[in-house]
Every structure is written in structure tokens, then in C-alpha cells.
C-alpha positions as a Markdown table, in Angstrom:
| # | Residue | x | y | z |
|---|---|---|---|---|
| 1 | Unk | 17.0 | 9.8 | -4.3 |
| 2 | Unk | 14.5 | 8.7 | -1.6 |
| 3 | Unk | 15.9 | 6.4 | 1.1 |
| 4 | Unk | 14.0 | 4.9 | 3.9 |
| 5 | Unk | 14.8 | 2.7 | 6.8 |
| 6 | Unk | 12.7 | 1.7 | 9.8 |
| 7 | Unk | 13.5 | 5.0 | 11.4 |
| 8 | Unk | 13.3 | 7.5 | 8.5 |
| 9 | Unk | 10.6 | 10.1 | 7.9 |
| 10 | Unk | 9.9 | 10.8 | 4.3 |
| 11 | Unk | 8.2 | 14.1 | 3.3 |
| 12 | Unk | 5.2 | 13.6 | 1.0 |
| 13 | Unk | 3.6 | 17.0 | 1.3 |
| 14 | Unk | 3.9 | 17.6 | -2.5 |
| 15 | Unk | 2.2 | 15.0 | -4.7 |
| 16 | Unk | 5.4 | 14.6 | -6.7 |
| 17 | Unk | 7.2 | 13.4 | -3.6 |
| 18 | Unk | 4.5 | 10.7 | -3.0 |
| 19 | Unk | 4.7 | 9.7 | -6.7 |
| 20 | Unk | 8.5 | 9.3 | -6.5 |
| 21 | Unk | 8.2 | 7.3 | -3.3 |
| 22 | Unk | 5.6 | 5.0 | -5.0 |
| 23 | Unk | 7.8 | 4.5 | -8.0 |
| 24 | Unk | 10.7 | 3.5 | -5.8 |
| 25 | Unk | 8.5 | 1.1 | -3.9 |
| 26 | Unk | 7.2 | -0.5 | -7.1 |
| 27 | Unk | 10.7 | -1.7 | -7.9 |
| 28 | Unk | 10.9 | -4.2 | -4.9 |
| 29 | Unk | 7.2 | -5.0 | -4.2 |
| 30 | Unk | 7.7 | -8.6 | -5.5 |
| 31 | Unk | 10.1 | -9.3 | -2.6 |
| 32 | Unk | 7.5 | -8.5 | 0.0 |
| 33 | Unk | 4.1 | -9.0 | -1.6 |
| 34 | Unk | 2.1 | -7.4 | 1.3 |
| 35 | Unk | 2.0 | -3.7 | 2.0 |
| 36 | Unk | 0.0 | -2.4 | 5.0 |
| 37 | Unk | -1.0 | 1.3 | 4.8 |
| 38 | Unk | -1.8 | 3.1 | 8.0 |
| 39 | Unk | -3.0 | 6.6 | 8.4 |
| 40 | Unk | -5.9 | 9.0 | 8.7 |
| 41 | Unk | -8.5 | 9.6 | 6.0 |
| 42 | Unk | -7.2 | 11.8 | 3.2 |
| 43 | Unk | -3.5 | 11.5 | 4.1 |
| 44 | Unk | -2.5 | 9.9 | 0.7 |
| 45 | Unk | -2.8 | 6.1 | 1.0 |
| 46 | Unk | -5.0 | 5.6 | -2.1 |
| 47 | Unk | -2.9 | 8.1 | -4.1 |
| 48 | Unk | 0.2 | 6.1 | -3.1 |
| 49 | Unk | -1.5 | 2.9 | -4.4 |
| 50 | Unk | -2.6 | 4.7 | -7.7 |
| 51 | Unk | 1.0 | 5.7 | -8.4 |
| 52 | Unk | 2.4 | 2.3 | -7.4 |
| 53 | Unk | 0.1 | 0.3 | -9.7 |
| 54 | Unk | 0.3 | 2.8 | -12.6 |
| 55 | Unk | 4.1 | 2.6 | -12.4 |
| 56 | Unk | 4.0 | -1.2 | -12.5 |
| 57 | Unk | 1.6 | -0.9 | -15.5 |
| 58 | Unk | 4.0 | 1.5 | -17.2 |
| 59 | Unk | 7.0 | -0.7 | -16.6 |
| 60 | Unk | 5.2 | -3.7 | -18.0 |
| 61 | Unk | 4.0 | -1.6 | -21.0 |
| 62 | Unk | 0.4 | -2.3 | -20.3 |
| 63 | Unk | -2.6 | 0.1 | -20.3 |
| 64 | Unk | -2.5 | 2.7 | -17.5 |
| 65 | Unk | -5.8 | 2.3 | -15.7 |
| 66 | Unk | -7.8 | 4.4 | -13.2 |
| 67 | Unk | -7.2 | 3.3 | -9.6 |
| 68 | Unk | -10.3 | 4.2 | -7.5 |
| 69 | Unk | -10.6 | 3.8 | -3.8 |
| 70 | Unk | -12.0 | 0.4 | -2.9 |
| 71 | Unk | -13.8 | 1.8 | 0.2 |
| 72 | Unk | -17.2 | 0.7 | -0.9 |
| 73 | Unk | -16.2 | -2.5 | -2.8 |
| 74 | Unk | -13.7 | -3.5 | -0.1 |
| 75 | Unk | -11.3 | -4.8 | -2.8 |
| 76 | Unk | -10.2 | -4.1 | -6.4 |
| 77 | Unk | -8.0 | -6.5 | -8.4 |
| 78 | Unk | -5.6 | -5.6 | -11.1 |
| 79 | Unk | -3.8 | -7.8 | -13.5 |
| 80 | Unk | -0.5 | -6.6 | -15.0 |
| 81 | Unk | 0.7 | -9.4 | -17.3 |
| 82 | Unk | 1.4 | -12.3 | -14.9 |
| 83 | Unk | 1.1 | -10.2 | -11.7 |
| 84 | Unk | -2.1 | -10.0 | -9.7 |
| 85 | Unk | -2.5 | -7.1 | -7.3 |
| 86 | Unk | -5.4 | -6.8 | -4.8 |
| 87 | Unk | -6.0 | -3.4 | -3.3 |
| 88 | Unk | -8.1 | -3.7 | -0.1 |
| 89 | Unk | -9.7 | -0.9 | 1.9 |
| 90 | Unk | -11.0 | -2.3 | 5.2 |
| 91 | Unk | -12.3 | 1.0 | 6.5 |
| 92 | Unk | -16.0 | -0.1 | 6.5 |
| 93 | Unk | -15.4 | -3.5 | 8.2 |
| 94 | Unk | -16.7 | -3.4 | 11.8 |
| 95 | Unk | -15.0 | -6.5 | 13.2 |
| 96 | Unk | -11.7 | -8.3 | 12.6 |
| 97 | Unk | -13.7 | -11.4 | 11.9 |
| 98 | Unk | -15.1 | -9.9 | 8.7 |
| 99 | Unk | -11.6 | -10.1 | 7.2 |
| 100 | Unk | -12.0 | -13.9 | 7.0 |
| 101 | Unk | -14.7 | -13.5 | 4.4 |
| 102 | Unk | -13.0 | -11.3 | 1.8 |
| 103 | Unk | -10.2 | -13.6 | 0.6 |
| 104 | Unk | -7.3 | -11.8 | 2.3 |
| 105 | Unk | -4.1 | -13.8 | 1.9 |
| 106 | Unk | -5.8 | -16.8 | 0.2 |
| 107 | Unk | -3.5 | -16.8 | -2.8 |
| 108 | Unk | 0.3 | -16.7 | -2.3 |
| 109 | Unk | 0.8 | -15.4 | -5.9 |
| 110 | Unk | -1.0 | -12.1 | -5.2 |
| 111 | Unk | 0.4 | -8.8 | -4.2 |
| 112 | Unk | -1.8 | -7.5 | -1.4 |
| 113 | Unk | -2.0 | -3.8 | -0.6 |
| 114 | Unk | -4.2 | -3.1 | 2.4 |
| 115 | Unk | -5.5 | 0.2 | 3.8 |
| 116 | Unk | -6.7 | 0.1 | 7.4 |
| 117 | Unk | -4.8 | -3.1 | 8.3 |
| 118 | Unk | -5.6 | -2.6 | 12.0 |
| 119 | Unk | -8.5 | -4.9 | 11.3 |
| 120 | Unk | -6.4 | -7.8 | 10.1 |
| 121 | Unk | -5.9 | -10.9 | 12.4 |
| 122 | Unk | -3.0 | -12.4 | 10.6 |
| 123 | Unk | 0.1 | -10.4 | 9.5 |
| 124 | Unk | 2.4 | -12.1 | 7.1 |
| 125 | Unk | 6.0 | -12.3 | 8.4 |
| 126 | Unk | 7.3 | -10.8 | 5.2 |
| 127 | Unk | 5.6 | -7.4 | 4.7 |
| 128 | Unk | 6.0 | -3.7 | 4.5 |
| 129 | Unk | 4.2 | -1.3 | 6.8 |
| 130 | Unk | 3.9 | 2.3 | 5.8 |
| 131 | Unk | 2.6 | 4.9 | 8.3 |
| 132 | Unk | 1.2 | 8.1 | 6.7 |
| 133 | Unk | 0.9 | 11.1 | 9.0 |
| 134 | Unk | -0.2 | 14.7 | 8.9 |
| 135 | Unk | 1.8 | 17.3 | 10.7 |
| 136 | Unk | 0.3 | 18.8 | 13.8 |
| 137 | Unk | -1.2 | 21.8 | 11.8 |
| 138 | Unk | -2.2 | 19.6 | 8.9 |
| 139 | Unk | 0.0 | 21.6 | 6.5 |
| 140 | Unk | 2.4 | 18.8 | 5.8 |
| 141 | Unk | 2.5 | 15.1 | 5.4 |
| 142 | Unk | 5.1 | 12.5 | 5.9 |
| 143 | Unk | 5.5 | 8.7 | 6.1 |
| 144 | Unk | 7.6 | 6.1 | 7.9 |
| 145 | Unk | 8.3 | 2.7 | 6.5 |
| 146 | Unk | 9.0 | -0.5 | 8.4 |
| 147 | Unk | 10.2 | -3.8 | 6.8 |
| 148 | Unk | 9.4 | -7.2 | 8.2 |
| 149 | Unk | 11.1 | -10.4 | 7.0 |
| 150 | Unk | 13.9 | -8.7 | 5.1 |
| 151 | Unk | 16.4 | -6.1 | 6.2 |
| 152 | Unk | 16.2 | -3.9 | 3.3 |
| 153 | Unk | 15.8 | -0.2 | 2.6 |
| 154 | Unk | 14.5 | 1.9 | -0.3 |
């Protein structure tokens, strides 16, 4: 069983490890509603989101959909029964000011998953931050997770 605290490193070098972590995370996403994903290009952020959303779809017995990267569209929205999830990729935004025009945090009933959150002015008090990282030789990947607003672990 995967367990994380604010100090833990979780190995995700194998895709199955990332999938298991995503499945675990999907069980408590409603408590936080905002997930910030930090890390270099290609480290696994969008793959994490794919597994997370697909697991929510599976749990709610809805159609499993393709989850593409929103790099060029900035945001994709998914509806899973009564849940709305917005997957943002802020990579192409040049200035923090541009975040004001994309609808970020406008609706309290939306789960927001944000790649490249360094460009966000406002950070909700209740959120999860996940830091994806390559090893020095790029042969392995891991992540660290931090919780804000609740003292919980997964």
C-alpha cells in the first residue's frame, strides 16, 4: 500500500506505480478539490491525471474516456455524474496575469487539477501539491506530496 506524508518519496519509475498512486489519490480528491502538479516535461504529470480521472470514471461506472494533455487548449473539462473536473496545463502562459482569464477557481464545485501551477497568483488554502522528479541520471522517477488545509496522508 502506498503511503505518503509531507516528507515521503514515492517511486513512480514503473507506470503501474504511478497508476496505483493515482487510484489511491482519487479516493480522497473530494476533500481537497485542488491539486497542483509540479515537475519537468515528460515526468508523468498528465499520465497521473489520466489514471486519476479514469479511476473516478470507473468507480462511478461511467464511460472511460481518453485524457489528452491540455497543453494547447489550456483546459479540458470532464463530467463524471455530478462531479466536474477541470484539468489545466499552464505551460504556455507567459505571465501570471493570464491565469485571470481562464476561469481558474471561479466555481467552488469544480475539482481543479493544475499542471505548471508556478504561474498561479492565488493558491487555495485547502490543496494538494505533488512534486514529480527525475533522478539525477533520468533513469528513475519519484514524487513528493504536500497537503495544505488538512493533515492527512494517503
